[in-house]
Amino acid sequence: MSVEEIIQKLKDKFPHSEIIIDNELPVEPFVVINALELPQICKFLRDDESLLFDTLMNLSGVDDNNATKVKDEEGNEKLEGRTLSVYYHLHSMKLDHKLALKVSVPIEKPEVESVESIWKCADWHEREAFDMYGIIFLNHPNLIRILMPYDWEEGSYPLRKDFETPEFYNGMKIPY
Amino acid sequence: MAIKTEEMVLNMGPQHPSTHGVLRLELELEGELVLNVIPHLGYLHRCFEKHCEAMTYPQVVPYTDRMDYLASMSNNLGYAITVERLLGIEIPERVEYIRVIMAELQRIASHMVALGTYGVDIGAFTPFLFLFAEREKILTIFEETCGARLLYNYIWVGGLSHDIHPDFVRKTKDFVRDFKPRITELNNLLSYNKIFVERTANIGILPADVAINYGITGPNLRASGIKWDLRKNDPYSIYDRFEFDIPVGEGLYGTTGDSWDRYYLRVLEMEQSIKIIEQAIDNIPDGDVQSAVPKRIKPPKGSIYTRVENPKGELGYFIISDGSLNPFRVKVRAPSFVNMEVFNELCKGHFVADIITILGSIDVVLGEIDR
Amino acid sequence: MLTEFGKIFVFIILAGAFVGIAIFAAMLIRPKRPSHEKDLIYECGENPEGSPWVKFNIRFYVVALIFLIFDVEIVLLFPWALVYKTFGFYGFVAGAIFLLVLFLGMAYEWRKGDLEWARPKINRLELNKLLEKKEQQVS
Amino acid sequence: MKQYFKNTFDALYTVLVGMRITFKHLFVPSVTIQYPEVKPQMPERARNRLFVNMDDCIGCDQCSRACPVNCITIETVKATPDDSPGETSQGKKKALWVTKFDIDIAKCCFCSLCVYPCPTECINMTKVYEFSEFERDNLIYNFATLTMDEVTDKQKKFEEFTAQKEAEKLAAAKAKAEKAKQDAAKKDDKPESKPE
Amino acid sequence: MGFLDTEFSDSNIVITKSEDLLNWARLSSLWQLSFGLACCAIEMMATSASHYDFDRFGVIPRPSPRQADVILISGTVTLKMATRIKRLYEQMPDPKYIISMGSCANCGGPYWEHGYHVLKGIDRVIPVDVYVPGCPPRPEALLEGLLKLQEKIRNERLRKTA
Amino acid sequence: MEVGLNHFLTVSVALFALGLYGVVTRKNAVMVLMGVELILNSANINFVAFSRFGNLGINGQIYALFVIILAAAEAAIALAIVLNIYKTFANVNIDEIKNLKE
Amino acid sequence: MYDFLVNLVGNNIVAFFIAAALPLFLFILPYALLAVLAERKVSAHMQDRLGPMRTGYHGILQTVADILKLIQKEDLRASSTDKSLFNFAPYLVFMGSFAAFAVLPFSSFFIGSSIDVGLFYFLAISSLVVAGILMGGWSSNNKYSLLGAMRSVSQIISYEIPTAVVVLTMVMITGSLNLHTISDQQTAFFWNWNILGGTLPGIAKFLLIPLMLGAFIIIFISTLAEVNRTPFDIPEAESELVAGFFTEYSGMRFAMFFLAEYANMLAVSFLITILFFGGYHSPLGYLGNTLGVEWLVPIEQFFWFASKGLIFVLIQMWLRWTLPRLRVDQLMTVCWKYLIPYSIAILLLVGLVTLI
Amino acid sequence: MELYDIIFYLFAAITIGSAIVVVNSKNIVHAAFSLLLTFFGVSGIYVLLGADFIAVVQIMVYVGGILILLLFGVMLTNRITNVDIRSGSIQVIPAIIGLAIFTAILFWTMTSTNWKSEKFELPTTTAFQIGDILLSEYVLIFELLGILLLIALIGAASIARRDKE
Ligand code: SF4
Ligand code: SF4
Ligand code: SF4
């Protein structure tokens, strides 16, 4: 099934949700959906007879770094609207079609529903996204750091674009 | 059990002879029985993705080498294909052929290490050295062509760093010829050995449905009986021109999807790789390998997810480009990372010794898990 | 005069002395540079969690138990094996019966599964159940 | 029961097969290269320690920019025309004094990305692989041929030169200005003179 | 107080000879802590495999640090790993040696600039005896490093250096 | 004084006394078992000593052999029981088990 | 030789101390040094490599260097170990393995002690090793050590049963427990060896041959397990338990364990030699006898004994570098479900055959 | 003093000394390991008494079997890390008094009895004798012992296994 058909199907199934196909980018279209409806849609994607997305190929967090300068009432410049996104690449082994999903959440409250219960392999991917971007996956059974040390500085997420390497870790100098 | 044995927490690794690097496993034991395995990762986290964001596109290639350092060529290939698709460029035939041969040789080399270290895990040291001696031949071939033994930086975006060495074809043919009897020897020495079979058959059975749900790919998935190989099912490069089989696990000595199947599947895959090499080696067309290498790689804005069949499984690159010289985001779907997730599930209820067996049969590379 | 056992005793003493001397010699040469970390137990470079001195698998105990009984029976069989020929067939039967009793014990253990190391099969069902439960939570 | 005997047989048989193989290998000549005595032949494309032929280097900084690791540090001083650094072997004219050309081999990842862009093919990878050191600082290789004095000298010269140039420029500018003024004056004059 | 801990103010022939003997023993039986970190570890394995054969130099891998003499830091040392390496090193009995193998162990290698999780050189944690450059160093380069280390051990003296 | 029967008997008595002391005073059931083993050993010394010095002859050694075998069987059973006690009370201290029984 | 020494020294106890020290210093230690080297060389050549090459000619001094180095190593003992037991364990292990040599007849001329229960003693004394291993493993306060010790102990004691049963079989054939007597029974040529039915008359001899072959295989396997060699080296399985029960030992104490391991290998090889392969007897008759040179015979005997024993040591090494290792439960299965039933069956059959 | 005497005193000292450790040691594992020495010493005494077979049986069964079993039992029932391992003693004083009296009586009996103490010459090896008697006079006991051991095996194993069902 092509992406358009899948979208149509999704739209039929979830009439009230915002499901946008984003193919303004030239190479690969993906579907933007709402972060909070993710599990339902994913479950539908996995279980529907004509979709059967049985594997999650990849899940990646992205720091969109798309803040725009806004002036508030007092005239101070503020950066706003920066989002973190999560991309899901799904694949159906039985029907051999693919789909990419994207959800975006504001950086102030980066909360996404976990899909760990739908595709088991999301577990570590989500932990990694949490570790690297600080995206919080709700209902994840064990959302702790995975690659970085457990005692790494709280709130310091290395793959965010504004990350700065701390000077010391456990008494060891980090920068060269 | 008459007396409830107390639970004991045993650390395996990061320095442990058989955790294949710096994996740390925290075992919850009840006597010798494993209740739970908690893998702790990140002991080799080298910030690959951060580096990508600071590099230009060609500069990323050496770093991809260092992910799955046992299969650098395949990593290069995956990255090159991804960026090429992002750029939308055509690759000369010759390059494609050489790439396929290289990737298949690399697959053999990688499987050799997997099988050899697996032997060591089970306690047989000799096969390991035999396989390493064979592997050395592949490395010599690679070295002659691109100058490095392990981390090649050979497959570039749009081409190759060097043309093949004049001796390449002959040496590869020699290798292929000599290697076949060695496979038989390996089988006799290790694969069919009763002790080995007893150690591995029916250990760590991975049923097909669980495998799919966990996103397992590569030999581990095929060992569970699913005929799924990206080279056939989602062909990239020129794999659709070659004739080869996808071996699947059959549970010859135990249940389908057990450790022995995973082990033996790699042996079979080596045979298939040889088949591909044999078909490709004589048909390398002439041409210039660097004709399509762009001077300045500046892909358009966009994102792409491309996957290739690495020796360990499906290697995916997800690249977002913002139209500048540096990638905006590179995310690697490392096969070992995903394959490792099912580990705990496989280990439950086995003995301590089986943990090693299972870990070895999954064949993980820490550089890829931690990146 | 040394008896034959005396000689064995000499051997044992000598072995002990050899170890003692070797370790003593090493003491004269080796350096001693204690540090805090050297005082720690090795556990792959991690902090040891909990003590190893916990109760271990009872299997080992059962093995020792069966061994003890067998050991004793073999002890009894040694004198028998030395002399049964002088008693002819009768002697053999006496030993054979004893052996059969031994074998009976073993057969019993075998049947009862005391010779196995219990290994629960990997519970696939449980895994699936787990998955299902998770799904229900989601929906 | 049958299985029982089969197991016994299998075990013994496969063990014997394995033993035969290892026994055969006992008489296979070993493949070992006895390293310090016998040194393996490096392939011609071997990628080991970097070498820079400073005679050819024009200090274009291409290699440094291509390096993903940033382990090449190049500092250059523009040559003054009277003190030209000469030509490369291919006859390219050098315009820069390379005052510093350090490669930190300890950081290098031997990817050889620096070799390709070099316009004069003066940086290349050699076959030398034995260069371990007791001190890490010894692994920073300085290729620049100039001594400290020369460097300062060149810098001074360049500064002088620039200063001179500046001065010249200034002078020129001044002259120009003057000239312009004069011209203007002339212009001014001209109409004056024109009627003459 | 063992012989190796004493510092002789002057050296006589007995001391020098026994020093030489002990040094010879130490240098020709360097047991290595079997321990691999990253890509360099593969080359280390290749070094112990048939083609290069570490065993020729008397190097055999020992899994326990208690029985090891030399620790080969073969690969990238991350911050998470550094403390463990330090502990492993400390748990080895004296006299002990370290070979730092590969760019990463020397100074962070290709990761020195952006590697927020990479220790820039193992010498920040433990004292290194020999630095073997390369990425990865060829097995021969590693062997050469080993020879260098042997050289160093051969020249070790108990005598107090003025 | 040449070493004779009495010397061996003295050792045996001492061992017996120590074994008894262990049985009486130790709290831990396994320790009690060790005391019992000591007592059995002391008895064995007696048997063997008498077989040497008395008129027991080779019979004395046979008895000793039987005692050893019985000791083995006893140890096996007793330890099994101790394990069972432990299983039920999570304790092998005899006095505490007495309390637990009610 | 013993008498000679008595004459020389004048006191028989001192003489025997020397006589006992002789095998230790003239045979066991050089053997252990050579065996370790041989192990490395054999394994190397099996794996197409060379093994130690750089200490002495083709590395013959390698083990000497190893020992000299181990002497220099610091003796580490973590503070939470049980100090006294930790220190005592190497003594026990080494004593146990060395004491076994006391009853082995190296030649008709040199026998440490020819006690009449020699064979039985040989089996019994290994329990000292067991206790030592348990002691070392437990006192180390290390999980790997303890697990390794547990496994090791249960493995050794389990495999003691098939060993003992086969030994029992041999006792039935030879009617003696004295190793010296057993060796002497198999005198003259190799068809008198027990593996070929011994000196039994007529048809019984031929009936015995297959049984003896079976018995030999069983005892070889079980002694292999008793000395913790591959495929039964799970107690020190590197890939699981780091180094087994001596994980925490360093320096000279570790060397003692190491030495004991190789001494054990040799001891069981000798046992097999004596039981099945004629002990110190030459398979082909003696040069000394034919030449009429009396003093040559014992030397020849010693040579045959040592070489037969070393052949088995070599086979043990050969196996080690060929086979993977078993798992702990399989180990028990092999012992209890295969070796013991087979050995008991052989015992009964032999009993019947000898009565013919 | 003859060598025989010295060795006797040595073994007697080993035996009794280690037995004292066994009954007094606070650490149960230490106690068990001292038991090893006791058994060893007793075995030496057997040798001095000319019972070589029994001596070896002593080592084989006690050291190789019972001791290991005891140790396993100890390790199975004790949390050795905490104070539990230090198994205390009870009623020490009354026990000592009672025992002293008891021992005195025993000792008195022993010394006052006029044992018929001639040295009974034993053959150099006792194993044959034991075998002979075992198969003639005691053959019934021999078989009974087999059955006893069978019962012990079954009993012990099933007790140890009990709650598996
Ligand atoms: S080889 Fe690579 S890392 Fe080394 S200097 Fe050249 S570009 Fe930089
Ligand atoms: S690229 Fe070549 S010429 Fe340019 S600075 Fe580098 S070495 Fe010199
Ligand atoms: S130095 Fe190079 S080869 Fe070695 S670990 Fe680092 S990146 Fe890998």
PDB file of C-alpha atoms in Angstrom, chain G residues 146-292:
ATOM      1  CA  LEU G 146      33.004 -19.777  44.950  1.00  0.00           C
ATOM      2  CA  LEU G 147      31.036 -20.884  41.937  1.00  0.00           C
ATOM      3  CA  GLY G 148      34.177 -22.299  40.423  1.00  0.00           C
ATOM      4  CA  ALA G 149      35.079 -24.139  43.586  1.00  0.00           C
ATOM      5  CA  MET G 150      31.590 -25.562  43.935  1.00  0.00           C
ATOM      6  CA  ARG G 151      31.610 -26.784  40.403  1.00  0.00           C
ATOM      7  CA  SER G 152      35.090 -28.099  40.702  1.00  0.00           C
ATOM      8  CA  VAL G 153      34.341 -29.998  43.860  1.00  0.00           C
ATOM      9  CA  SER G 154      31.165 -31.559  42.660  1.00  0.00           C
ATOM     10  CA  GLN G 155      32.857 -32.442  39.418  1.00  0.00           C
ATOM     11  CA  ILE G 156      35.825 -34.083  41.055  1.00  0.00           C
ATOM     12  CA  ILE G 157      33.813 -36.063  43.522  1.00  0.00           C
ATOM     13  CA  SER G 158      31.354 -37.177  40.888  1.00  0.00           C
ATOM     14  CA  TYR G 159      34.003 -38.412  38.560  1.00  0.00           C
ATOM     15  CA  GLU G 160      35.745 -40.157  41.371  1.00  0.00           C
ATOM     16  CA  ILE G 161      33.041 -42.792  41.218  1.00  0.00           C
ATOM     17  CA  PRO G 162      33.603 -44.014  37.660  1.00  0.00           C
ATOM     18  CA  THR G 163      37.325 -43.844  38.316  1.00  0.00           C
ATOM     19  CA  ALA G 164      36.904 -45.913  41.423  1.00  0.00           C
ATOM     20  CA  VAL G 165      34.688 -48.435  39.674  1.00  0.00           C
ATOM     21  CA  VAL G 166      37.207 -48.905  36.902  1.00  0.00           C
ATOM     22  CA  VAL G 167      39.964 -49.192  39.436  1.00  0.00           C
ATOM     23  CA  LEU G 168      37.835 -51.786  41.145  1.00  0.00           C
ATOM     24  CA  THR G 169      37.648 -53.673  37.889  1.00  0.00           C
ATOM     25  CA  MET G 170      41.370 -53.645  37.664  1.00  0.00           C
ATOM     26  CA  VAL G 171      41.633 -54.832  41.230  1.00  0.00           C
ATOM     27  CA  MET G 172      39.432 -57.752  40.295  1.00  0.00           C
ATOM     28  CA  ILE G 173      41.723 -58.671  37.472  1.00  0.00           C
ATOM     29  CA  THR G 174      44.986 -58.183  39.245  1.00  0.00           C
ATOM     30  CA  GLY G 175      43.903 -59.194  42.693  1.00  0.00           C
ATOM     31  CA  SER G 176      46.075 -56.588  44.288  1.00  0.00           C
ATOM     32  CA  LEU G 177      45.933 -53.033  45.476  1.00  0.00           C
ATOM     33  CA  ASN G 178      49.640 -52.581  45.411  1.00  0.00           C
ATOM     34  CA  LEU G 179      50.683 -50.565  42.397  1.00  0.00           C
ATOM     35  CA  HIS G 180      54.072 -52.158  42.424  1.00  0.00           C
ATOM     36  CA  THR G 181      52.575 -55.617  42.220  1.00  0.00           C
ATOM     37  CA  ILE G 182      50.200 -54.545  39.516  1.00  0.00           C
ATOM     38  CA  SER G 183      53.047 -53.204  37.421  1.00  0.00           C
ATOM     39  CA  ASP G 184      55.088 -56.299  37.957  1.00  0.00           C
ATOM     40  CA  GLN G 185      52.279 -58.528  36.818  1.00  0.00           C
ATOM     41  CA  GLN G 186      52.402 -56.954  33.410  1.00  0.00           C
ATOM     42  CA  THR G 187      56.017 -57.674  32.887  1.00  0.00           C
ATOM     43  CA  ALA G 188      57.656 -58.903  29.734  1.00  0.00           C
ATOM     44  CA  PHE G 189      56.014 -57.905  26.506  1.00  0.00           C
ATOM     45  CA  PHE G 190      53.155 -55.682  25.684  1.00  0.00           C
ATOM     46  CA  TRP G 191      50.629 -58.448  25.217  1.00  0.00           C
ATOM     47  CA  ASN G 192      50.750 -58.887  28.931  1.00  0.00           C
ATOM     48  CA  TRP G 193      49.455 -55.413  29.434  1.00  0.00           C
ATOM     49  CA  ASN G 194      46.093 -55.157  31.015  1.00  0.00           C
ATOM     50  CA  ILE G 195      44.633 -53.326  28.105  1.00  0.00           C
ATOM     51  CA  LEU G 196      45.237 -56.507  26.159  1.00  0.00           C
ATOM     52  CA  GLY G 197      43.739 -58.698  28.803  1.00  0.00           C
ATOM     53  CA  GLY G 198      46.674 -58.955  31.108  1.00  0.00           C
ATOM     54  CA  THR G 199      48.100 -62.288  32.007  1.00  0.00           C
ATOM     55  CA  LEU G 200      44.766 -64.032  32.081  1.00  0.00           C
ATOM     56  CA  PRO G 201      44.828 -67.392  30.433  1.00  0.00           C
ATOM     57  CA  GLY G 202      43.124 -68.458  27.254  1.00  0.00           C
ATOM     58  CA  ILE G 203      39.778 -67.270  26.077  1.00  0.00           C
ATOM     59  CA  ALA G 204      39.245 -64.995  29.052  1.00  0.00           C
ATOM     60  CA  LYS G 205      42.058 -62.803  27.796  1.00  0.00           C
ATOM     61  CA  PHE G 206      40.335 -62.244  24.493  1.00  0.00           C
ATOM     62  CA  LEU G 207      36.986 -61.672  26.079  1.00  0.00           C
ATOM     63  CA  LEU G 208      38.581 -59.105  28.264  1.00  0.00           C
ATOM     64  CA  ILE G 209      40.089 -56.977  25.527  1.00  0.00           C
ATOM     65  CA  PRO G 210      36.945 -55.055  24.515  1.00  0.00           C
ATOM     66  CA  LEU G 211      35.986 -54.669  28.133  1.00  0.00           C
ATOM     67  CA  MET G 212      39.389 -53.298  28.951  1.00  0.00           C
ATOM     68  CA  LEU G 213      39.180 -50.888  26.076  1.00  0.00           C
ATOM     69  CA  GLY G 214      35.897 -49.613  27.425  1.00  0.00           C
ATOM     70  CA  ALA G 215      37.307 -49.399  30.902  1.00  0.00           C
ATOM     71  CA  PHE G 216      40.271 -47.506  29.602  1.00  0.00           C
ATOM     72  CA  ILE G 217      38.110 -44.974  27.816  1.00  0.00           C
ATOM     73  CA  ILE G 218      35.995 -44.496  30.893  1.00  0.00           C
ATOM     74  CA  ILE G 219      38.902 -43.981  33.222  1.00  0.00           C
ATOM     75  CA  PHE G 220      40.584 -41.683  30.768  1.00  0.00           C
ATOM     76  CA  ILE G 221      37.519 -39.500  30.517  1.00  0.00           C
ATOM     77  CA  SER G 222      36.890 -39.451  34.211  1.00  0.00           C
ATOM     78  CA  THR G 223      40.459 -38.689  35.154  1.00  0.00           C
ATOM     79  CA  LEU G 224      40.354 -35.939  32.612  1.00  0.00           C
ATOM     80  CA  ALA G 225      37.456 -34.548  34.546  1.00  0.00           C
ATOM     81  CA  GLU G 226      39.179 -35.053  37.853  1.00  0.00           C
ATOM     82  CA  VAL G 227      42.036 -32.857  36.851  1.00  0.00           C
ATOM     83  CA  ASN G 228      39.743 -30.234  35.377  1.00  0.00           C
ATOM     84  CA  ARG G 229      40.888 -30.464  31.817  1.00  0.00           C
ATOM     85  CA  THR G 230      38.861 -29.622  28.755  1.00  0.00           C
ATOM     86  CA  PRO G 231      36.219 -30.682  27.987  1.00  0.00           C
ATOM     87  CA  PHE G 232      35.625 -30.726  31.690  1.00  0.00           C
ATOM     88  CA  ASP G 233      37.262 -27.486  32.641  1.00  0.00           C
ATOM     89  CA  ILE G 234      34.107 -25.678  33.601  1.00  0.00           C
ATOM     90  CA  PRO G 235      35.360 -24.800  37.068  1.00  0.00           C
ATOM     91  CA  GLU G 236      37.953 -22.554  35.556  1.00  0.00           C
ATOM     92  CA  ALA G 237      36.057 -21.868  32.385  1.00  0.00           C
ATOM     93  CA  GLU G 238      37.488 -18.607  31.300  1.00  0.00           C
ATOM     94  CA  SER G 239      34.499 -17.623  29.326  1.00  0.00           C
ATOM     95  CA  GLU G 240      32.182 -17.834  32.284  1.00  0.00           C
ATOM     96  CA  LEU G 241      33.966 -17.795  35.556  1.00  0.00           C
ATOM     97  CA  VAL G 242      37.023 -15.728  34.738  1.00  0.00           C
ATOM     98  CA  ALA G 243      39.540 -18.068  36.303  1.00  0.00           C
ATOM     99  CA  GLY G 244      37.515 -20.285  38.558  1.00  0.00           C
ATOM    100  CA  PHE G 245      38.529 -20.902  42.110  1.00  0.00           C
ATOM    101  CA  PHE G 246      41.890 -19.211  41.838  1.00  0.00           C
ATOM    102  CA  THR G 247      40.584 -15.960  40.438  1.00  0.00           C
ATOM    103  CA  GLU G 248      41.800 -14.079  43.485  1.00  0.00           C
ATOM    104  CA  TYR G 249      45.173 -15.724  43.766  1.00  0.00           C
ATOM    105  CA  SER G 250      48.253 -14.019  42.513  1.00  0.00           C
ATOM    106  CA  GLY G 251      51.970 -14.523  42.445  1.00  0.00           C
ATOM    107  CA  MET G 252      53.453 -17.613  43.994  1.00  0.00           C
ATOM    108  CA  ARG G 253      50.254 -18.925  45.476  1.00  0.00           C
ATOM    109  CA  PHE G 254      48.757 -18.989  42.053  1.00  0.00           C
ATOM    110  CA  ALA G 255      51.866 -20.733  40.777  1.00  0.00           C
ATOM    111  CA  MET G 256      51.272 -23.467  43.313  1.00  0.00           C
ATOM    112  CA  PHE G 257      47.786 -24.085  41.997  1.00  0.00           C
ATOM    113  CA  PHE G 258      49.175 -24.093  38.531  1.00  0.00           C
ATOM    114  CA  LEU G 259      51.890 -26.546  39.426  1.00  0.00           C
ATOM    115  CA  ALA G 260      49.444 -28.775  41.225  1.00  0.00           C
ATOM    116  CA  GLU G 261      47.242 -28.836  38.157  1.00  0.00           C
ATOM    117  CA  TYR G 262      50.018 -30.119  35.971  1.00  0.00           C
ATOM    118  CA  ALA G 263      51.246 -32.509  38.640  1.00  0.00           C
ATOM    119  CA  ASN G 264      47.738 -33.897  38.825  1.00  0.00           C
ATOM    120  CA  MET G 265      47.628 -34.405  35.106  1.00  0.00           C
ATOM    121  CA  LEU G 266      50.792 -36.392  35.306  1.00  0.00           C
ATOM    122  CA  ALA G 267      49.660 -38.395  38.295  1.00  0.00           C
ATOM    123  CA  VAL G 268      46.486 -39.610  36.625  1.00  0.00           C
ATOM    124  CA  SER G 269      48.380 -40.347  33.445  1.00  0.00           C
ATOM    125  CA  PHE G 270      50.717 -42.495  35.460  1.00  0.00           C
ATOM    126  CA  LEU G 271      47.811 -44.223  37.074  1.00  0.00           C
ATOM    127  CA  ILE G 272      46.416 -45.124  33.679  1.00  0.00           C
ATOM    128  CA  THR G 273      49.825 -46.278  32.588  1.00  0.00           C
ATOM    129  CA  ILE G 274      50.173 -48.543  35.544  1.00  0.00           C
ATOM    130  CA  LEU G 275      46.692 -49.936  35.353  1.00  0.00           C
ATOM    131  CA  PHE G 276      46.469 -50.542  31.654  1.00  0.00           C
ATOM    132  CA  PHE G 277      49.792 -50.115  29.980  1.00  0.00           C
ATOM    133  CA  GLY G 278      52.201 -52.121  31.988  1.00  0.00           C
ATOM    134  CA  GLY G 279      53.555 -49.478  34.303  1.00  0.00           C
ATOM    135  CA  TYR G 280      57.267 -49.131  33.983  1.00  0.00           C
ATOM    136  CA  HIS G 281      57.653 -52.195  31.851  1.00  0.00           C
ATOM    137  CA  SER G 282      59.030 -51.953  28.428  1.00  0.00           C
ATOM    138  CA  PRO G 283      56.792 -53.211  25.663  1.00  0.00           C
ATOM    139  CA  LEU G 284      59.670 -54.874  23.916  1.00  0.00           C
ATOM    140  CA  GLY G 285      61.990 -56.262  26.537  1.00  0.00           C
ATOM    141  CA  TYR G 286      65.033 -54.592  27.939  1.00  0.00           C
ATOM    142  CA  LEU G 287      68.210 -53.661  26.288  1.00  0.00           C
ATOM    143  CA  GLY G 288      69.948 -54.000  29.640  1.00  0.00           C
ATOM    144  CA  ASN G 289      68.902 -57.618  29.978  1.00  0.00           C
ATOM    145  CA  THR G 290      70.008 -58.575  26.529  1.00  0.00           C
ATOM    146  CA  LEU G 291      73.272 -56.799  26.926  1.00  0.00           C
ATOM    147  CA  GLY G 292      73.699 -58.103  30.398  1.00  0.00           C
TER     148      GLY G 292
END
